[in-house]
Tab-separated table of C-alpha atoms in Angstrom:
chain	number	residue	atom	x	y	z
A	20	MET	CA	0.242	-0.116	0.353
A	21	LYS	CA	1.142	3.701	-1.119
A	22	GLY	CA	-0.519	6.142	0.559
A	23	GLY	CA	-3.648	4.469	1.288
A	24	ILE	CA	-3.095	3.179	-2.145
A	25	VAL	CA	-3.377	-0.475	-3.467
A	26	ILE	CA	-1.121	-0.999	-5.771
A	27	GLU	CA	-1.417	-4.009	-7.672
A	28	LEU	CA	1.497	-5.903	-8.487
A	29	GLN	CA	2.127	-7.061	-12.011
A	30	THR	CA	3.926	-10.834	-12.746
A	31	ILE	CA	6.718	-11.099	-15.810
A	32	SER	CA	4.298	-12.819	-17.300
A	33	GLN	CA	1.276	-10.470	-17.286
A	34	VAL	CA	3.456	-7.838	-17.706
A	35	SER	CA	4.552	-9.410	-21.323
A	36	LYS	CA	1.826	-9.748	-23.178
A	37	HIS	CA	-0.041	-6.357	-21.832
A	38	PHE	CA	3.262	-4.565	-23.519
A	39	SER	CA	3.799	-7.062	-25.896
A	40	ILE	CA	7.322	-7.545	-25.489
A	41	SER	CA	9.049	-10.779	-24.915
A	42	THR	CA	10.015	-11.998	-21.372
A	43	ARG	CA	13.980	-12.613	-22.265
A	44	THR	CA	14.077	-8.814	-23.391
A	45	LEU	CA	11.822	-7.845	-20.443
A	46	ARG	CA	14.795	-9.953	-18.351
A	47	TYR	CA	17.550	-8.264	-20.679
A	48	TYR	CA	16.238	-5.042	-19.509
A	49	GLU	CA	16.477	-5.483	-15.896
A	50	GLN	CA	19.920	-6.397	-16.399
A	51	ILE	CA	20.892	-3.735	-18.040
A	52	GLY	CA	19.479	-1.838	-14.845
A	53	LEU	CA	17.084	-0.057	-17.077
A	54	ILE	CA	14.391	-1.555	-14.720
A	55	THR	CA	13.932	-3.277	-11.480
A	56	PRO	CA	11.383	-5.868	-10.508
A	57	MET	CA	10.495	-6.763	-6.944
A	58	LYS	CA	10.690	-9.721	-5.182
A	59	LYS	CA	7.944	-11.114	-2.417
A	60	GLU	CA	8.670	-13.407	-0.313
A	61	ASP	CA	5.448	-15.369	0.034
A	62	PHE	CA	5.533	-15.380	-4.514
A	63	ALA	CA	7.352	-17.451	-5.806
A	64	TYR	CA	8.420	-15.002	-9.315
A	65	ARG	CA	9.463	-11.717	-9.834
A	66	VAL	CA	6.738	-8.799	-9.591
A	67	TYR	CA	6.680	-5.561	-11.107
A	68	ASP	CA	4.629	-2.368	-8.918
A	69	ILE	CA	3.681	0.930	-10.730
A	70	GLU	CA	6.944	2.246	-11.016
A	71	ALA	CA	8.496	-0.481	-12.505
A	72	ILE	CA	5.552	-0.543	-15.046
A	73	THR	CA	5.235	3.320	-16.452
A	74	ARG	CA	9.284	3.111	-16.830
A	75	LEU	CA	8.947	0.113	-19.079
A	76	ARG	CA	5.847	2.396	-20.598
A	77	GLN	CA	8.665	4.572	-20.560
A	78	ILE	CA	11.174	2.733	-22.179
A	79	ILE	CA	8.713	1.370	-25.078
A	80	ILE	CA	7.668	4.517	-26.148
A	81	LEU	CA	11.928	6.545	-26.459
A	82	ARG	CA	12.415	2.797	-28.765
A	83	LYS	CA	9.109	3.477	-30.597
A	84	LEU	CA	11.497	6.837	-31.475
A	85	ARG	CA	13.976	5.485	-32.388
A	86	ILE	CA	16.059	6.710	-29.727
A	87	PRO	CA	18.957	4.044	-28.907
A	88	LEU	CA	19.203	1.885	-25.177
A	89	LYS	CA	22.228	3.398	-24.121
A	90	GLN	CA	20.531	6.994	-24.496
A	91	ILE	CA	17.505	5.799	-23.147
A	92	ALA	CA	18.945	4.207	-19.520
A	93	GLU	CA	21.703	8.175	-19.925
A	94	ILE	CA	17.958	9.429	-19.903
A	95	LEU	CA	16.135	7.769	-17.228
A	96	GLN	CA	18.758	7.547	-14.847
A	97	SER	CA	19.734	11.332	-15.108
A	98	ALA	CA	17.162	14.086	-13.402
A	99	ASP	CA	18.865	16.768	-15.517
A	100	VAL	CA	15.975	17.441	-18.189
A	101	GLY	CA	19.610	18.248	-20.409
A	102	VAL	CA	20.069	15.106	-21.177
A	103	ALA	CA	16.474	13.990	-22.481
A	104	ILE	CA	16.781	17.215	-24.591
A	105	GLU	CA	19.903	16.670	-26.070
A	106	ALA	CA	19.031	12.664	-26.698
A	107	PHE	CA	15.601	14.063	-28.927
A	108	GLU	CA	17.973	16.949	-30.587
A	109	ARG	CA	20.285	14.101	-31.666
A	110	ASN	CA	17.481	11.902	-33.179
A	111	LEU	CA	15.538	14.410	-34.385
A	112	MET	CA	18.498	15.884	-36.592
A	113	GLU	CA	19.216	12.285	-38.009
A	114	ILE	CA	15.512	12.561	-38.836
A	115	GLU	CA	15.798	15.890	-39.925
A	116	ASP	CA	18.635	13.878	-42.153
A	117	GLU	CA	16.716	11.425	-43.529
A	118	ILE	CA	13.733	13.815	-44.440
A	119	THR	CA	16.508	15.907	-46.829
A	120	ALA	CA	18.038	12.962	-48.036
A	121	LEU	CA	14.601	11.428	-49.486
A	122	SER	CA	13.451	14.523	-50.262
A	123	THR	CA	17.028	14.993	-52.525
A	124	ILE	CA	15.936	11.493	-53.927
A	125	ARG	CA	12.033	12.095	-55.265
A	126	SER	CA	14.088	15.180	-57.210
A	127	VAL	CA	16.173	13.583	-58.434
A	128	ILE	CA	13.981	10.198	-59.419
A	129	LYS	CA	11.190	13.049	-61.173
A	130	ALA	CA	14.508	13.899	-63.130
A	131	PHE	CA	15.263	10.807	-64.608
A	132	ILE	CA	11.499	9.884	-65.595
A	133	GLN	CA	11.155	13.424	-67.130
A	134	HIS	CA	14.511	12.934	-69.175
A	135	LEU	CA	13.579	9.419	-70.041
A	136	ASN	CA	10.034	10.788	-70.976
A	137	LEU	CA	11.859	13.102	-73.405
A	138	GLY	CA	14.473	10.116	-74.624
A	139	SER	CA	14.628	7.442	-76.906
A	140	ALA	CA	13.130	4.088	-76.356
A	141	ILE	CA	16.762	2.823	-74.365
A	142	PHE	CA	17.318	3.095	-71.425
A	143	ALA	CA	19.682	5.595	-70.488
A	144	LEU	CA	20.451	8.258	-67.657
A	145	PRO	CA	21.510	11.647	-68.258
A	146	ASP	CA	25.332	12.230	-68.888
A	147	ASP	CA	25.029	15.087	-66.063
A	148	GLU	CA	28.413	15.017	-63.618
A	149	GLY	CA	26.280	17.707	-61.227
A	150	LEU	CA	23.438	15.090	-60.486
A	151	LEU	CA	26.129	12.658	-60.482
A	152	GLU	CA	28.126	14.865	-57.050
A	153	ILE	CA	24.204	14.604	-55.729
A	154	VAL	CA	23.682	10.728	-55.812
A	155	ASP	CA	26.889	10.460	-54.514
A	156	SER	CA	26.821	12.767	-51.490
A	157	LEU	CA	23.283	10.722	-50.310
A	158	THR	CA	24.337	8.867	-47.328
A	159	VAL	CA	21.418	7.561	-46.367
A	160	SER	CA	21.759	3.588	-45.905
A	161	LYS	CA	18.964	3.791	-42.919
A	162	ILE	CA	16.627	3.950	-44.829
A	163	ASN	CA	13.897	1.976	-45.901
A	164	PHE	CA	11.018	3.749	-46.108
A	165	LYS	CA	8.337	5.207	-48.502
A	166	GLU	CA	6.045	8.323	-48.600
A	167	ALA	CA	2.753	6.940	-48.673
A	168	LYS	CA	-0.092	8.444	-49.758
A	169	SER	CA	-3.400	6.590	-48.478
A	170	MET	CA	-3.792	3.920	-46.390
A	171	GLU	CA	-3.580	0.872	-48.307
A	172	GLN	CA	0.222	1.660	-48.975
A	173	LEU	CA	0.421	2.342	-45.530
A	174	ASN	CA	-0.952	-0.918	-44.732
A	175	HIS	CA	1.156	-2.248	-47.114
A	176	ALA	CA	3.972	-0.834	-46.051
A	177	SER	CA	2.903	-1.938	-42.355
A	178	GLU	CA	2.609	-5.423	-43.938
A	179	LYS	CA	6.037	-5.711	-45.777
A	180	LEU	CA	7.932	-4.572	-42.570
A	181	SER	CA	6.315	-7.398	-40.702
A	182	LYS	CA	8.061	-9.983	-42.960
A	183	LEU	CA	12.095	-10.663	-43.683
A	184	GLU	CA	12.969	-10.641	-47.318
A	185	ASP	CA	16.195	-12.684	-48.140
A	186	LYS	CA	18.284	-10.178	-48.054
A	187	ASP	CA	18.211	-10.825	-43.774
A	188	VAL	CA	17.795	-14.412	-43.583
A	189	ARG	CA	21.280	-16.308	-44.076
A	190	ILE	CA	21.220	-19.756	-44.829
A	191	VAL	CA	24.483	-21.331	-42.610
A	192	TYR	CA	25.975	-24.995	-42.366
A	193	LEU	CA	26.594	-26.619	-38.378
A	194	PRO	CA	29.568	-29.173	-38.833
A	195	PRO	CA	29.229	-31.886	-36.429
A	196	MET	CA	30.673	-31.495	-33.152
A	197	THR	CA	30.900	-32.603	-29.813
A	198	VAL	CA	29.332	-30.229	-26.940
A	199	ALA	CA	28.982	-29.282	-23.028
A	200	ALA	CA	25.207	-29.587	-21.923
A	201	ALA	CA	23.295	-27.480	-19.366
A	202	TYR	CA	20.212	-27.685	-18.387
A	203	ALA	CA	17.388	-26.725	-16.458
A	204	SER	CA	13.670	-25.457	-15.293
A	205	GLY	CA	10.905	-22.481	-13.646
A	206	GLU	CA	11.241	-19.136	-13.926
A	207	GLY	CA	14.882	-17.985	-14.482
A	208	CYS	CA	16.433	-20.924	-16.185
A	209	GLU	CA	17.751	-19.034	-19.622
A	210	GLY	CA	20.112	-17.744	-17.024
A	211	LYS	CA	20.927	-20.154	-14.888
A	212	VAL	CA	21.679	-22.470	-17.559
A	213	MET	CA	24.414	-19.740	-19.433
A	214	GLY	CA	25.717	-19.360	-16.044
A	215	MET	CA	26.309	-22.781	-15.122
A	216	ILE	CA	28.411	-23.132	-19.276
A	217	ASN	CA	30.007	-19.684	-18.361
A	218	GLN	CA	31.656	-21.053	-15.632
A	219	PHE	CA	32.696	-24.412	-16.916
A	220	VAL	CA	34.007	-22.610	-19.663
A	221	LYS	CA	35.987	-20.412	-16.664
A	222	ASP	CA	36.981	-22.762	-14.592
A	223	SER	CA	38.137	-25.574	-18.017
A	224	GLY	CA	40.372	-22.973	-19.500
A	225	LEU	CA	38.402	-23.911	-21.781
A	226	LEU	CA	39.729	-20.556	-24.625
A	227	LYS	CA	43.115	-22.094	-23.670
A	228	ILE	CA	42.539	-25.229	-25.501
A	229	LYS	CA	39.841	-24.359	-28.071
A	230	PRO	CA	39.926	-20.540	-28.496
A	231	ASP	CA	36.607	-20.853	-31.877
A	232	ALA	CA	34.305	-22.811	-29.113
A	233	ARG	CA	31.004	-22.135	-30.031
A	234	SER	CA	27.377	-21.307	-27.358
A	235	PHE	CA	24.065	-22.431	-28.163
A	236	GLY	CA	20.578	-21.448	-26.430
A	237	PHE	CA	17.339	-22.878	-27.362
A	238	ASP	CA	13.808	-23.565	-25.106
A	239	CYS	CA	13.293	-27.616	-25.062
A	240	SER	CA	9.710	-27.966	-23.472
A	241	LYS	CA	7.663	-30.289	-24.314
A	242	GLU	CA	4.966	-28.822	-25.338
A	243	GLU	CA	4.954	-25.865	-27.852
A	244	VAL	CA	6.480	-22.251	-26.163
A	245	VAL	CA	3.874	-19.657	-26.774
A	246	LEU	CA	6.078	-17.101	-28.323
A	247	GLY	CA	6.716	-13.819	-24.955
A	248	GLU	CA	5.831	-16.451	-22.268
A	249	PRO	CA	8.830	-17.921	-20.587
A	250	SER	CA	10.599	-20.790	-20.932
A	251	HIS	CA	9.800	-23.758	-19.231
A	252	ILE	CA	13.331	-26.041	-19.919
A	253	TYR	CA	16.393	-24.656	-21.367
A	254	GLU	CA	19.426	-25.643	-22.515
A	255	GLY	CA	22.280	-24.468	-23.464
A	256	TRP	CA	25.633	-25.741	-25.189
A	257	VAL	CA	29.481	-24.498	-25.475
A	258	SER	CA	31.467	-26.618	-27.428
A	259	VAL	CA	33.970	-28.752	-26.871
A	260	PRO	CA	37.283	-31.284	-27.893
A	261	ASP	CA	35.930	-34.833	-27.890
A	262	ASP	CA	38.135	-35.532	-25.310
A	263	ILE	CA	36.888	-33.586	-22.284
A	264	GLU	CA	36.106	-34.967	-19.058
A	265	ILE	CA	32.130	-32.830	-18.600
A	266	PRO	CA	31.709	-31.743	-14.565
A	267	MET	CA	28.404	-32.603	-13.558
A	268	PRO	CA	26.005	-31.880	-13.926
A	269	LEU	CA	27.047	-31.033	-17.114
A	270	VAL	CA	26.398	-33.766	-19.870
A	271	LYS	CA	28.600	-34.432	-23.291
A	272	ARG	CA	25.629	-34.410	-25.837
A	273	THR	CA	26.641	-35.517	-30.012
A	274	PHE	CA	25.170	-32.681	-32.253
A	275	SER	CA	25.924	-34.197	-36.052
A	276	GLY	CA	25.288	-30.709	-37.475
A	277	GLY	CA	22.723	-29.854	-40.304
A	278	LEU	CA	21.372	-26.521	-42.009
A	279	TYR	CA	20.279	-23.926	-40.455
A	280	ALA	CA	18.339	-20.321	-41.574
A	281	ALA	CA	20.276	-17.759	-39.852
A	282	HIS	CA	19.028	-14.290	-38.305
A	283	VAL	CA	20.961	-11.486	-36.809
A	284	LEU	CA	18.829	-10.824	-33.646
A	285	ARG	CA	19.739	-6.224	-33.823
A	286	THR	CA	16.588	-4.833	-31.037
A	287	TRP	CA	16.138	-7.957	-28.035
A	288	ASP	CA	12.905	-8.409	-30.141
A	289	PHE	CA	12.643	-12.055	-29.889
A	290	GLU	CA	9.179	-11.454	-32.405
A	291	ASP	CA	11.645	-12.143	-35.219
A	292	TRP	CA	11.798	-16.253	-34.016
A	293	ARG	CA	7.771	-15.788	-35.997
A	294	LEU	CA	9.414	-13.626	-38.586
A	295	LEU	CA	12.131	-16.304	-39.045
A	296	ARG	CA	9.466	-19.112	-39.373
A	297	GLU	CA	7.545	-17.459	-41.748
A	298	TRP	CA	10.116	-16.670	-43.486
A	299	VAL	CA	11.514	-20.345	-44.007
A	300	ASN	CA	7.968	-21.824	-44.424
A	301	ALA	CA	7.103	-19.628	-47.054
A	302	SER	CA	10.434	-20.949	-49.044
A	303	ASP	CA	10.307	-22.220	-52.819
A	304	LYS	CA	14.253	-24.237	-51.812
A	305	TYR	CA	13.712	-24.542	-47.995
A	306	ASP	CA	11.687	-27.015	-45.397
A	307	ASN	CA	11.275	-26.763	-42.269
A	308	ASP	CA	13.200	-29.880	-40.395
A	309	TRP	CA	12.179	-27.946	-36.572
A	310	ASP	CA	11.559	-30.856	-34.137
A	311	SER	CA	13.835	-33.356	-36.807
A	312	PRO	CA	16.565	-35.420	-33.992
A	313	ARG	CA	19.941	-33.648	-34.959
A	314	TRP	CA	21.634	-34.962	-31.361
A	315	ILE	CA	19.924	-37.771	-28.681
A	316	SER	CA	19.562	-36.043	-25.462
A	317	PRO	CA	17.950	-38.228	-22.982
A	318	GLU	CA	16.635	-35.780	-20.625
A	319	THR	CA	15.417	-33.027	-22.901
A	320	VAL	CA	13.907	-32.581	-26.285
A	321	ALA	CA	16.449	-33.393	-29.279
A	322	GLY	CA	15.987	-30.962	-32.712
A	323	GLN	CA	14.771	-27.608	-31.680
A	324	GLY	CA	16.000	-23.683	-33.211
A	325	PHE	CA	19.566	-22.494	-31.388
A	326	GLU	CA	20.270	-18.724	-30.474
A	327	GLU	CA	23.726	-18.505	-30.975
A	328	THR	CA	26.188	-16.059	-29.015
A	329	LEU	CA	27.837	-14.449	-31.706
A	330	ASN	CA	32.298	-13.768	-30.638
A	331	PHE	CA	32.302	-15.858	-27.459
A	332	TYR	CA	35.351	-15.789	-27.351
A	333	ASN	CA	35.028	-12.241	-26.953
A	334	PHE	CA	31.856	-12.249	-24.598
A	335	ILE	CA	33.776	-14.310	-22.255
A	336	GLN	CA	36.366	-12.076	-21.796
A	337	LYS	CA	34.384	-9.088	-21.097
A	338	GLY	CA	32.702	-11.194	-18.365
A	339	SER	CA	30.027	-12.134	-19.557
A	340	LYS	CA	28.452	-8.689	-19.532
A	341	MET	CA	24.611	-8.589	-21.527
A	342	GLU	CA	25.271	-5.660	-23.070
A	343	ASP	CA	28.048	-6.884	-24.683
A	344	LEU	CA	25.491	-9.798	-26.055
A	345	GLN	CA	24.626	-10.224	-29.723
A	346	LEU	CA	22.215	-13.595	-30.255
A	347	ASP	CA	21.936	-15.124	-34.157
A	348	LEU	CA	18.856	-17.190	-34.275
A	349	LEU	CA	19.464	-20.198	-36.240
A	350	PHE	CA	15.957	-22.223	-37.145
A	351	PRO	CA	16.786	-26.169	-38.377
A	352	ILE	CA	15.944	-26.102	-42.655
A	353	LYS	CA	16.562	-28.704	-45.088
A	354	GLU	CA	16.722	-28.311	-48.730
A	355	LYS	CA	13.438	-28.817	-50.828
A	356	ASP	CA	13.688	-32.230	-53.061
A	357	ASN	CA	11.621	-30.764	-56.002
A	358	GLY	CA	11.308	-33.949	-57.518
A	359	ARG	CA	14.713	-35.033	-57.408
A	360	LEU	CA	15.932	-39.028	-58.143
């Protein structure tokens, strides 16, 4: 109770559903200090009070305004309004640069159309030195939107943004490997597992023996996990030499390798898993190979997608800090038969 008003506490799952944000993203925000949940003695899970929920709402608004997480942390942790003004002004300058660049692109394209309408039936752009200088000056790689003049166009643009293009997905082959595996269940199982893996790496001096070690994690619940819901059982791997001794409670597994559709998780939005699955299901080259066992696991479910820690060596060397963590989403696939004999 605060000031005579009863404050309703919400669980991480309730907050996740209300704001349409994954529980793993919420935990990431916690670990980098953006929000702070409460831990009640009579409650098994972390809960959020009105202050934490208000803070989360501010974070979501700022993210939608394209403010980077580092700047959001500076804004929310500072009592100085000047910090917020500086971040907004910087963001505004970038937007205005993009608007100017788009306006320039529109003018150049109109000039091209006019030139082509007056020319022959053979395509040829105007050989204009000044025009080339204007185009060369455009550094707008971040621009990925169009001027929309109708709701239909807006809906089309929104639909396009909610899909992965071929350029967003890489096809990679994971080679066969021996791995040390750890697994845990219940709330916070992802953190528990990665803690065990990272401790094993340090205690064994693995990176001196195998500096190219790779680390993977995945939900291995037998039942289907709803996107945004916390993992029920989570397993983590690190690749190891075949003859290394694996201490309990870790176990040794043999991964047979396979083909994967890969997509870098850029903004800690695990909705990208759904987008990656939809890309695979729509592909005319590859079939969905989820649930096809690529290793033997008596303890947990075998045959899932992976979240690979990128630059694992550097991540461990820096102290396994969440702000240094980068993930690659790996979805198991196989080439379509397409009637081959």
